[in-house]
Coordinates of C-alpha atoms and ligand atoms in Angstrom, one line a residue:
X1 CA -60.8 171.9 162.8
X2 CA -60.6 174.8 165.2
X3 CA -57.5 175.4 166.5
X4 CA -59.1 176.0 170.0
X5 CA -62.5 173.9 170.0
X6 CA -63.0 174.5 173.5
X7 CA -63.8 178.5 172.2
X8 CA -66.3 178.8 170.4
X9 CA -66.3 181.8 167.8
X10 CA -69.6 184.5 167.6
X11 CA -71.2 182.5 165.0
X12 CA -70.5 178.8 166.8
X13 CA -72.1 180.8 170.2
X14 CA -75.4 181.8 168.4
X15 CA -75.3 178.7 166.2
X16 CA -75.5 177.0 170.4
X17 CA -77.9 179.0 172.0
X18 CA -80.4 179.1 169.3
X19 CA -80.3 175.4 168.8
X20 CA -80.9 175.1 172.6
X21 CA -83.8 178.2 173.0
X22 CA -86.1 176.5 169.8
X23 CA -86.5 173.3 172.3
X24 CA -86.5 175.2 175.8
X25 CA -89.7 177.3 173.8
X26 CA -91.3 174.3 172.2
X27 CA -90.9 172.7 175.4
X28 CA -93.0 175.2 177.6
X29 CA -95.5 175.7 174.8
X30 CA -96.5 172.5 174.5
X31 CA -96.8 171.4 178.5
X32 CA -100.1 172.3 178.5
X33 CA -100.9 169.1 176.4
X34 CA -98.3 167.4 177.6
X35 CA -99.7 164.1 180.0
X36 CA -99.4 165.2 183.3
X37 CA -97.4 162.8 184.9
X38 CA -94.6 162.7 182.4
X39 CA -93.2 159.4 181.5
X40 CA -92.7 157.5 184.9
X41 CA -90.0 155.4 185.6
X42 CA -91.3 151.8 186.7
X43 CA -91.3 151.1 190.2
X44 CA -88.5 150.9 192.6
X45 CA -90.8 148.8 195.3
X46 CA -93.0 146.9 194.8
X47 CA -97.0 148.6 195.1
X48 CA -98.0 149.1 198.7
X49 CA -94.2 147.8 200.3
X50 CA -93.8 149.4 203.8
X51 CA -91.5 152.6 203.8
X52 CA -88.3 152.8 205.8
X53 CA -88.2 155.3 207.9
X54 CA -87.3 158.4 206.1
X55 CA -88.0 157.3 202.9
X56 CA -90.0 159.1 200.8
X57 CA -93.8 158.0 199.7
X58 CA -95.7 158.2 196.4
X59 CA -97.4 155.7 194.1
X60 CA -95.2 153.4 192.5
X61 CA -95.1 154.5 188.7
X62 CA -95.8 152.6 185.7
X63 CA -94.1 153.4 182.3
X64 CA -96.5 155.3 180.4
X65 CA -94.2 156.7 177.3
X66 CA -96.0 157.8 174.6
X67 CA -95.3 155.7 171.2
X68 CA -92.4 156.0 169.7
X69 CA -90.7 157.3 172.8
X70 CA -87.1 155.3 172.9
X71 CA -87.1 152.5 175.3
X72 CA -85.9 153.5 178.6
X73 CA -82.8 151.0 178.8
X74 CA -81.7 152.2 175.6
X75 CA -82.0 156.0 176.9
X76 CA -80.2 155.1 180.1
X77 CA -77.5 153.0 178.2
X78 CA -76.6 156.1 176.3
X79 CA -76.9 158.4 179.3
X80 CA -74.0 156.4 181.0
X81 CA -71.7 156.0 177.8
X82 CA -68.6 157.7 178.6
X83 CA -67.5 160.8 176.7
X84 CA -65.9 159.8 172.8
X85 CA -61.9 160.8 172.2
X86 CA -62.9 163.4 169.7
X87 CA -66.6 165.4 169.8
X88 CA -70.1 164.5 167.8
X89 CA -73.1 166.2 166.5
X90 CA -74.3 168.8 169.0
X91 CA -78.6 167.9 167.2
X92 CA -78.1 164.7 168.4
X93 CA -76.4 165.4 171.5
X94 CA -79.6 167.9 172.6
X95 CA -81.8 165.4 171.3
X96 CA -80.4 162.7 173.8
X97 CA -80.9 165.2 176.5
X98 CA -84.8 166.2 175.1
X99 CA -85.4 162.2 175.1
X100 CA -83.7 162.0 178.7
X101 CA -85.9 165.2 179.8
X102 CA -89.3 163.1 178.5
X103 CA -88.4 160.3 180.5
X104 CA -89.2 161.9 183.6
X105 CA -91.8 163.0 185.9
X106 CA -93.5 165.9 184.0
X107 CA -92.4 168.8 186.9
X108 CA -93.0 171.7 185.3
X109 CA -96.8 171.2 183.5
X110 CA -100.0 172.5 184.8
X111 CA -101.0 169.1 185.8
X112 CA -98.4 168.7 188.7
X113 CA -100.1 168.8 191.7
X114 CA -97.2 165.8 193.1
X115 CA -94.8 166.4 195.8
X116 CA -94.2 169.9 195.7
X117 CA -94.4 171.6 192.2
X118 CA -91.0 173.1 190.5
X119 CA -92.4 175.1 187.6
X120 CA -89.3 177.0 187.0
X121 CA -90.0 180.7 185.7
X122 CA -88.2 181.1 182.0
X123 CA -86.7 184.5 183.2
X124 CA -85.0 183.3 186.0
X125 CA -83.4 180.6 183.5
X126 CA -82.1 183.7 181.4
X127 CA -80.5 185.2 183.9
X128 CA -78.8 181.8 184.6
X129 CA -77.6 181.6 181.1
X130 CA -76.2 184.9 181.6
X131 CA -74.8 184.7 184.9
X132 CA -73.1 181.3 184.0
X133 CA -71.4 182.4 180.9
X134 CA -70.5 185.5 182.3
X135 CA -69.3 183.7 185.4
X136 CA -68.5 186.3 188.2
X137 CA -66.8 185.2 191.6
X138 CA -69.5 185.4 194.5
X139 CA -67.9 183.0 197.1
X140 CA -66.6 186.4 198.7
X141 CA -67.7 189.6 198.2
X142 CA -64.7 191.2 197.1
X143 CA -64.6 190.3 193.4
X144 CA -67.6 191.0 192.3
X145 CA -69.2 193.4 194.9
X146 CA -72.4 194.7 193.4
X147 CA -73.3 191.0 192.5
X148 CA -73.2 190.0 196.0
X149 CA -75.1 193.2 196.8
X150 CA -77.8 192.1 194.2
X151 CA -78.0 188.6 196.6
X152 CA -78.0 190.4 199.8
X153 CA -80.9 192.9 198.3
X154 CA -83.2 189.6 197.5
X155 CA -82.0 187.6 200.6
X156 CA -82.9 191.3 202.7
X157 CA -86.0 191.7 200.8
X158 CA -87.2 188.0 202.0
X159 CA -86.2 188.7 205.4
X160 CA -88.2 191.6 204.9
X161 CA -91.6 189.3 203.8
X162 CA -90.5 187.1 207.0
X163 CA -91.3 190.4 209.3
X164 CA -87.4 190.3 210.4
X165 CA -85.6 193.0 212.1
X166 CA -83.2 196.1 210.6
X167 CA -80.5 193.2 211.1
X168 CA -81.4 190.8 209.0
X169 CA -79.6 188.9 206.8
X170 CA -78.1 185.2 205.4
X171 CA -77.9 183.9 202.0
X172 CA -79.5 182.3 198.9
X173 CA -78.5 178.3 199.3
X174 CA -78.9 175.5 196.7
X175 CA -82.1 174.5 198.4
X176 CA -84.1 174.3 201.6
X177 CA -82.3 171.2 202.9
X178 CA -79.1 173.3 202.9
X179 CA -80.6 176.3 204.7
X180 CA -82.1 173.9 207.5
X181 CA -78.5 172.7 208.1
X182 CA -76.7 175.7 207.9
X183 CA -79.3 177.3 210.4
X184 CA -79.3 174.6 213.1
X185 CA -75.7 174.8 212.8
X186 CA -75.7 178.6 213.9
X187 CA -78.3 177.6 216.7
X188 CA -75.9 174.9 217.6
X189 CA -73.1 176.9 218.0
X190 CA -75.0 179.8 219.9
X191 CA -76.8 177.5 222.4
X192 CA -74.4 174.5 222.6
X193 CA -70.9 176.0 222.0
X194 CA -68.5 172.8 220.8
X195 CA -70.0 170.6 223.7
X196 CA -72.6 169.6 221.4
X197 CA -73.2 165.9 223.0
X198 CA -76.4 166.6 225.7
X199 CA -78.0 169.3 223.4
X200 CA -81.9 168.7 222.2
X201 CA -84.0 170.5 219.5
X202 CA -87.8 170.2 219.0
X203 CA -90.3 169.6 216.6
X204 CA -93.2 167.3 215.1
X205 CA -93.8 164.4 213.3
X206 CA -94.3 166.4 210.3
X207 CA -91.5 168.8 210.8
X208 CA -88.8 168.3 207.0
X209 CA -87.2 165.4 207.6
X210 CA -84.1 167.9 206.2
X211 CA -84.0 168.9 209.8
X212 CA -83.2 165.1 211.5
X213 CA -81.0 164.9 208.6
X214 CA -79.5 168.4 209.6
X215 CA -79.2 167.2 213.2
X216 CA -77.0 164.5 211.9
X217 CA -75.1 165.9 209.9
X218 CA -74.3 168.3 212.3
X219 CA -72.9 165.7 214.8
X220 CA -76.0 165.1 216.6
X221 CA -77.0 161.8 218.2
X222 CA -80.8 161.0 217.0
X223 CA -81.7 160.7 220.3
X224 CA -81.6 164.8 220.4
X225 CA -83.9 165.4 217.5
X226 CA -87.4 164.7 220.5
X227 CA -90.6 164.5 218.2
X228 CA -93.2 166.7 220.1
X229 CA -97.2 165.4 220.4
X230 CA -99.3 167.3 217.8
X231 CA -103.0 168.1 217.8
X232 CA -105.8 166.9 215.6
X233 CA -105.0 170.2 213.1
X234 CA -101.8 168.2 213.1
X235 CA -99.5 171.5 214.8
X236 CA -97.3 171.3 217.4
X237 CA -98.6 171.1 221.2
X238 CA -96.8 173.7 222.4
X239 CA -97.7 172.7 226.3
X240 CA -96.7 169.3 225.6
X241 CA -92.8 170.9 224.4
X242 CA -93.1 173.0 227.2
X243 CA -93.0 169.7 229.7
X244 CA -90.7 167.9 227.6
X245 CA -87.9 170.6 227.7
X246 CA -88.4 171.5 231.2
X247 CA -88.4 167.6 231.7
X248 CA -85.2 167.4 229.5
X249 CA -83.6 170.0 231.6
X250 CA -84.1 168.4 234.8
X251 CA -82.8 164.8 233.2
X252 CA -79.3 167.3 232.3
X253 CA -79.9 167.6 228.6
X254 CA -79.5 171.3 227.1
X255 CA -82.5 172.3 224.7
X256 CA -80.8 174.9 222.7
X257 CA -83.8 174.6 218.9
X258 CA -87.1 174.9 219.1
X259 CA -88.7 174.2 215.0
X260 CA -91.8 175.1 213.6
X261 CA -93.1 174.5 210.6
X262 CA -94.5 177.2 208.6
X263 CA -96.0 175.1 206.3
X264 CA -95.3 171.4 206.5
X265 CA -94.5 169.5 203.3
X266 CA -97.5 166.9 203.7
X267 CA -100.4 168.9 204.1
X268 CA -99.2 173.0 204.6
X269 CA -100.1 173.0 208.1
X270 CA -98.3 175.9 210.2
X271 CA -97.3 175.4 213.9
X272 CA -98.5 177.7 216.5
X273 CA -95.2 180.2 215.1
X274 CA -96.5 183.2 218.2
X275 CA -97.2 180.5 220.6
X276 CA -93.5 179.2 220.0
X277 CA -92.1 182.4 219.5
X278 CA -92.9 182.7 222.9
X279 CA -91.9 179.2 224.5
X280 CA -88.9 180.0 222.7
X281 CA -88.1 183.6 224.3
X282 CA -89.3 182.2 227.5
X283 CA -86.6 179.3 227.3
X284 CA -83.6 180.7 225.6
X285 CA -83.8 178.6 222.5
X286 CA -83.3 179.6 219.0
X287 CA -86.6 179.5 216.7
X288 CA -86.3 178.3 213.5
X289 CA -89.3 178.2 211.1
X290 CA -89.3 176.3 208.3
X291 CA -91.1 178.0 205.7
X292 CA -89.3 176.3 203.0
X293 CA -92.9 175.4 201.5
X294 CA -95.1 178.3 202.8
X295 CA -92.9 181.4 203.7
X296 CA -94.0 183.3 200.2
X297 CA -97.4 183.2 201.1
X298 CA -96.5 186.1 203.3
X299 CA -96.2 188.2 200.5
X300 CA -100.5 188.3 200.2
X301 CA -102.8 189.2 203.4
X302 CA -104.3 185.8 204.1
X303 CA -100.7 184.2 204.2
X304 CA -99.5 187.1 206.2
X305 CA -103.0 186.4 209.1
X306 CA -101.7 182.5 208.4
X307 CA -97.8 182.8 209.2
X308 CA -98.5 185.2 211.8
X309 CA -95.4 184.8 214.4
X310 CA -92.8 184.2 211.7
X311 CA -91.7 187.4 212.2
X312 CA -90.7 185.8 215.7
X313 CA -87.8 183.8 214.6
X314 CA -83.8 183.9 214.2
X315 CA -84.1 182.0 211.4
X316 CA -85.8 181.2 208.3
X317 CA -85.8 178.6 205.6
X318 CA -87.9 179.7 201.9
X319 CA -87.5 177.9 198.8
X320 CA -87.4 180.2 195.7
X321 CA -87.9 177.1 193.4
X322 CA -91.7 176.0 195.4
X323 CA -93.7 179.0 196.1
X324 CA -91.4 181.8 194.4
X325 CA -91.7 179.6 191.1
X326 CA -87.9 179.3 190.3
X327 CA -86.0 176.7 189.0
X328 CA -84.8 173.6 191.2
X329 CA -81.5 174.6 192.9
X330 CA -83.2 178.0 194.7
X331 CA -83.5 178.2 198.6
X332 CA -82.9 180.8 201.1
X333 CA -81.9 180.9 204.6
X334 CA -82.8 184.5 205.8
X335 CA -81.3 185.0 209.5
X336 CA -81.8 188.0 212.5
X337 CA -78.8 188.0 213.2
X338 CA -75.9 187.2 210.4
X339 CA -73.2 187.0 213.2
X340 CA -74.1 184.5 214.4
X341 CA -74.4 182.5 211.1
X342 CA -71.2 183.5 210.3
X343 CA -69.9 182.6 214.1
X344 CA -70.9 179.4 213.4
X345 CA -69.6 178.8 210.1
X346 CA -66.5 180.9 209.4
X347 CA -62.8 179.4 209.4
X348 CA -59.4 181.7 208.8
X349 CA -58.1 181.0 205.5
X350 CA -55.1 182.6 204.0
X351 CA -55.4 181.7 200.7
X352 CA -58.4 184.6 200.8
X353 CA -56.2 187.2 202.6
X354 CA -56.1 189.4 199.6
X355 CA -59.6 190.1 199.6
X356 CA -60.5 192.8 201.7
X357 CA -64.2 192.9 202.8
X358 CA -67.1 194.7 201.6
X359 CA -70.4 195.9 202.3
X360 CA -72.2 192.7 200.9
X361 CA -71.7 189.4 203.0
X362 CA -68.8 187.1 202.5
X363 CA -71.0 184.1 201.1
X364 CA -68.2 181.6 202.1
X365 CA -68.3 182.4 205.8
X366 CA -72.1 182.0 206.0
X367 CA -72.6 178.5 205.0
X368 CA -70.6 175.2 204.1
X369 CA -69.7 176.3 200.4
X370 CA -67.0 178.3 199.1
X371 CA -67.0 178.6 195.3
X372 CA -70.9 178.8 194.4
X373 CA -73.2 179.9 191.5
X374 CA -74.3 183.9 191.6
X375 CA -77.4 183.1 192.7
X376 CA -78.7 186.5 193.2
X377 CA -79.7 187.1 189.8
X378 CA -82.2 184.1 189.0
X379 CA -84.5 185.7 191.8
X380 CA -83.6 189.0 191.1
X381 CA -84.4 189.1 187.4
X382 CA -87.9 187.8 187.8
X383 CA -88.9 190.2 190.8
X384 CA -87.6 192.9 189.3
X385 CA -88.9 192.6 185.6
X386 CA -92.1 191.0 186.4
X387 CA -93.0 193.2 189.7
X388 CA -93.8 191.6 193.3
X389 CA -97.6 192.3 192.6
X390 CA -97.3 189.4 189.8
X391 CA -95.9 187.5 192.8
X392 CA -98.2 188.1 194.8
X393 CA -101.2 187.8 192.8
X394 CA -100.3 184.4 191.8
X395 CA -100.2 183.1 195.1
X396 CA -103.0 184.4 196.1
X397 CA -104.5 182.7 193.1
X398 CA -103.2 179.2 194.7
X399 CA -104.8 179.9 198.0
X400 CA -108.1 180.7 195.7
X401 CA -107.6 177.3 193.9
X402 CA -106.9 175.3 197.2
X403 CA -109.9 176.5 198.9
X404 CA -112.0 175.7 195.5
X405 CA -110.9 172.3 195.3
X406 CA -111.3 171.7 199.2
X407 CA -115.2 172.8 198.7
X408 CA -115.1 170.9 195.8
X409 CA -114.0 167.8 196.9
X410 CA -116.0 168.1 200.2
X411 CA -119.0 167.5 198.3
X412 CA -118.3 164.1 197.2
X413 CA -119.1 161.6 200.0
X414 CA -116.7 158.9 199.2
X415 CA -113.8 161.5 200.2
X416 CA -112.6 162.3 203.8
X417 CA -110.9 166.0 203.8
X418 CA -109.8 166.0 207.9
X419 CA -108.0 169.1 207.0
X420 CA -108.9 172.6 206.0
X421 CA -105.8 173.9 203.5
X422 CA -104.4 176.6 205.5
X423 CA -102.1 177.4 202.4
X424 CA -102.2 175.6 199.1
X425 CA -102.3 171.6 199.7
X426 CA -105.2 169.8 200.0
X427 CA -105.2 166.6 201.7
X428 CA -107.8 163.9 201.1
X429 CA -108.1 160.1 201.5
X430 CA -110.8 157.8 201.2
X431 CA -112.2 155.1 203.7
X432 CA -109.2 152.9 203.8
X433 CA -105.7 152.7 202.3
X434 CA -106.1 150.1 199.7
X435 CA -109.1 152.6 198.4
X436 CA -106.5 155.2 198.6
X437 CA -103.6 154.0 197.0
X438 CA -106.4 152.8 193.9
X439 CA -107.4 155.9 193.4
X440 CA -103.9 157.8 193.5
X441 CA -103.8 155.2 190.6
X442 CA -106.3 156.0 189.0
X443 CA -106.4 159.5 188.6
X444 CA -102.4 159.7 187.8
X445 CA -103.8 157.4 184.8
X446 CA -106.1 159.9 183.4
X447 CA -102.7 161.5 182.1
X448 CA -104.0 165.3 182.9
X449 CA -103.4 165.5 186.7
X450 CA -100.6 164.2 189.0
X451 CA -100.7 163.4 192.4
X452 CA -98.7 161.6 195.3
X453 CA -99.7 160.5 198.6
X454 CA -97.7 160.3 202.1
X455 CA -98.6 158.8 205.1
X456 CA -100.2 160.5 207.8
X457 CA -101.6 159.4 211.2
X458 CA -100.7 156.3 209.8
X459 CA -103.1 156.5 206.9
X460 CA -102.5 156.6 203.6
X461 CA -103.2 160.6 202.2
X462 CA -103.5 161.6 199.2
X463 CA -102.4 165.4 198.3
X464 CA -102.9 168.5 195.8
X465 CA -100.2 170.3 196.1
X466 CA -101.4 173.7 194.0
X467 CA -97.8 175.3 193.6
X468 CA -96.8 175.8 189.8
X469 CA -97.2 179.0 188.1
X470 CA -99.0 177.1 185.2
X471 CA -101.6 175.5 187.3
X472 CA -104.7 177.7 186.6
X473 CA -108.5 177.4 187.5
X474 CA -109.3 175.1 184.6
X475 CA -106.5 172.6 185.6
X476 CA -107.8 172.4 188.9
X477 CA -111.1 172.1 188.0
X478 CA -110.3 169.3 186.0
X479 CA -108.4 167.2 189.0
X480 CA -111.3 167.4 191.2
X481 CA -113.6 166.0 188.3
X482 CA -111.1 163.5 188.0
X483 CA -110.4 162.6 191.4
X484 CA -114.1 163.0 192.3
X485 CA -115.6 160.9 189.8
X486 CA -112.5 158.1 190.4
X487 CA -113.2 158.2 194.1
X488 CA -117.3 157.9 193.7
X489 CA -116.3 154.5 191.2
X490 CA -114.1 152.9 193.4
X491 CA -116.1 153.1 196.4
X492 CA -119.3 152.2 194.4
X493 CA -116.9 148.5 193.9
Ligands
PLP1 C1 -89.0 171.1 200.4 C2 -88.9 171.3 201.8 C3 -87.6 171.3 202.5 C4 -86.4 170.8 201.8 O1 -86.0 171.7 200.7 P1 -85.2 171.2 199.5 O2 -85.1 172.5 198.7 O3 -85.9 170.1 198.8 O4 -83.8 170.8 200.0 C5 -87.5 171.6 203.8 N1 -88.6 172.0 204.5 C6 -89.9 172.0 203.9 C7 -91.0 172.4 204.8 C8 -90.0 171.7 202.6 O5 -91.2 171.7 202.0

């Protein structure tokens, strides 16, 4: 027995991170054959059950384990046991985790087109490993101040691909949810000061519903989040916002956000981003635009026509782990003017006093978190040993692959497509829902693609979300045979 087991010696460390990186490098070799929609919990709903509002959409799963895969209320039994008195067999530990990693929704193969893909790029997990062992201080800048000056670099460099100002800054956040709600709460505080009640923010029925939940959170009655009309492209009528803020005014509200989406989650439509880059000059608000989903696409020349007017905002949502290909836990709020992010957030402390500042940002006084991951080197590893051209090229090979499978799929007459993709999801239903929902189905069955659906205009739409690093031309290919020779049975019934 070790007299300090929590320790591990040199041999005990390699004997642990070579048991874990044979499975993490079996695992990503064999996703290509691996069925696309993972093994899918059965349903929480029952099939076709309306949606609260708020609630997520998607088909309602069926369990589709492959044999011999342990049965799922074993899995979960064992997933909840409580830790033993004295510690067991680290193979059979990993292989609970590999068993409780099949049992899931298979996020990181080629055949994810479902909600919005999380490949997860192996170097940025490296640099996890390393920065988590090593486990530096970045809460403040102070401790470990060329760290934090590795996260401001990447946060500057994306402010950079946003087309903001000398100025710019903000912070790497543990998601896009996050940097919504720490950016309406700097727009809060600048337009609203602490009189918060009468204030109002703007946006569409397809804006993240992160943002309503932001609003909350940030001690907003829901009657200030007003939904603004959209057009048959599905983007924001910016006339129509015009008339209800100068309406909102005149009732004594205060409109203080104007949101557009750069990108919206259900089908990548962008708002008119110059057209409310102006409303919002014009009107004192703050802009936010969400580009949680589509602010990358910047980095090519057809994103950069696309997200045109981004460049117009004081802030901006991206999420590293969509279209940057990182792993789940990687947003970004990049901001015009870090003063007032840190206005809004910052509160004295003295426990800190010691800690003089630095050139890089004081994370802790930019958002709600004080001790936090160094998040600056998962991003920074991969841009800096694979290049931004890599970056770029693969996203332009998503826009490639979205307009493919729009043309594609436009020849098949039992498929509507009311959308062009501007970005990378395509968005296509058949005549009515109940034909829908079959073949959402249906083609998850075939075990090689995966898609979801969401509801829009009130009908149910079914979406190809072309995001992961692994999808390739073949792949894609392959779902619009699928979907296209699914959608030409079903309405043949
Ligand atoms: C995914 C997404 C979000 C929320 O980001 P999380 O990283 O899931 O918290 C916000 N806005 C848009 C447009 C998104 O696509």
């Amino acid at each position: 027995m070790d007299e300090y087991p929590l320790e591990p010696g040199r041999d005990e460390m390699h004997r642990l991170v070579d048991a874990v990186r044979d499975r993490v490098v079996d695992f990503v070799c064999a996703l290509p054959d691996a069925p696309a929609t993972g093994v899918r919990p059965p349903p929480t709903r029952p099939a076709g059950a309306a949606l609260e509002p708020g609630k997520p959409s998607g088909s309602a799963g069926t369990p589709s384990g492959p044999a011999g895969a342990p049965d799922p209320a074993a899995l979960i039994d064992r997933a909840l046991a409580a830790p033993p008195e004295h510690g067991g067999d680290l193979a059979e530990l990993l292989d609970l985790v590999e068993a409780a990693t099949g049992y899931a929704f298979e996020t990181a193969g080629p055949g994810y087109f479902a909600y919005i893909p999380g490949g997860g790029l192996f170097a940025s997990a490296v640099a996890d490993l390393y920065t988590r062992v090593t486990n530096r201080y970045v809460g403040m800048s102070n401790p470990a101040p060329a760290l934090a000056a590795l996260e401001h670099g990447v946060v500057r460099w994306l402010g950079e691909v946003c087309g903001l100002g000398e100025g710019r800054g903000g912070l790497l956040t543990s998601g896009g949810s996050m940097a919504n709600f720490s950016a309406l709460v700097a727009a809060r505080h600048v337009g609203l000061g602490e009189h918060i009640a009468d204030g109002t923010l703007y946006l569409t029925r397809y804006a993240h519903q992160s943002m309503a939940k932001a609003a909350r959170l940030a001690g907003l009655p829901a009657s200030a989040v007003r939904v603004v009309p959209h057009d048959d492209q599905l983007r924001m009528r910016v006339a129509a916002a015009a008339e209800m803020i100068a309406a909102d005014r005149a009732a004594g509200r205060r409109p203080f956000l104007l949101v557009g989406s750069a990108g919206t989650t259900d089908t990548g439509t962008v708002d008119p981003l110059p057209a409310l880059g102006e409303l919002a000059a014009r009107e004192r608000l703050w802009l936010h635009v969400d580009a949680a989903y589509g602010g990358p696409f910047r980095l090519t020349e057809r994103g950069r026509a696309r997200l045109a007017g981004t460049e117009l905002a004081d802030s901006v949502t991206l999420d590293p782990h969509k279209t940057l290909f990182l792993p789940f836990g990687s947003g970004a709020l990049v901001v015009r003017d870090p003063a007032a992010l840190r206005a809004a957030h910052e509160v004295g402390t003295y426990v800190l006093q010691d800690l003089d500042p630095h050139d890089a940002p004081d994370y802790a006084h930019l958002s709600p978190e004080l001790s936090r991951d160094v998040r600056g080197v998962r991003l920074w590893l991969p841009l800096h040993l694979h290049g931004v051209a890599a970056f770029r090229d693969a996203l332009d090979e998503k826009l490639d692959l979205a307009e493919m499978a729009y043309r594609t799929l436009c020849e098949e007459p039992a498929l509507e497509l009311p959308w062009r993709p501007e970005l990378s999801i395509v968005a296509f239903r058949m005549r009515d829902d109940a034909s829908s929902r079959r073949l959402l189905d249906t083609v998850n069955a075939s075990g090689r693609v995966f898609v979801s659906s969401t509801t829009v205009d009130g009908r149910c739409t079914l979406r190809l979300c072309i995001v992961s690093h692994r999808s390739h031309a073949d792949r894609v290919g392959e779902a619009c045979e699928i979907i296209a020779s699914a959608a030409r049975r079903i309405a043949a019934d």
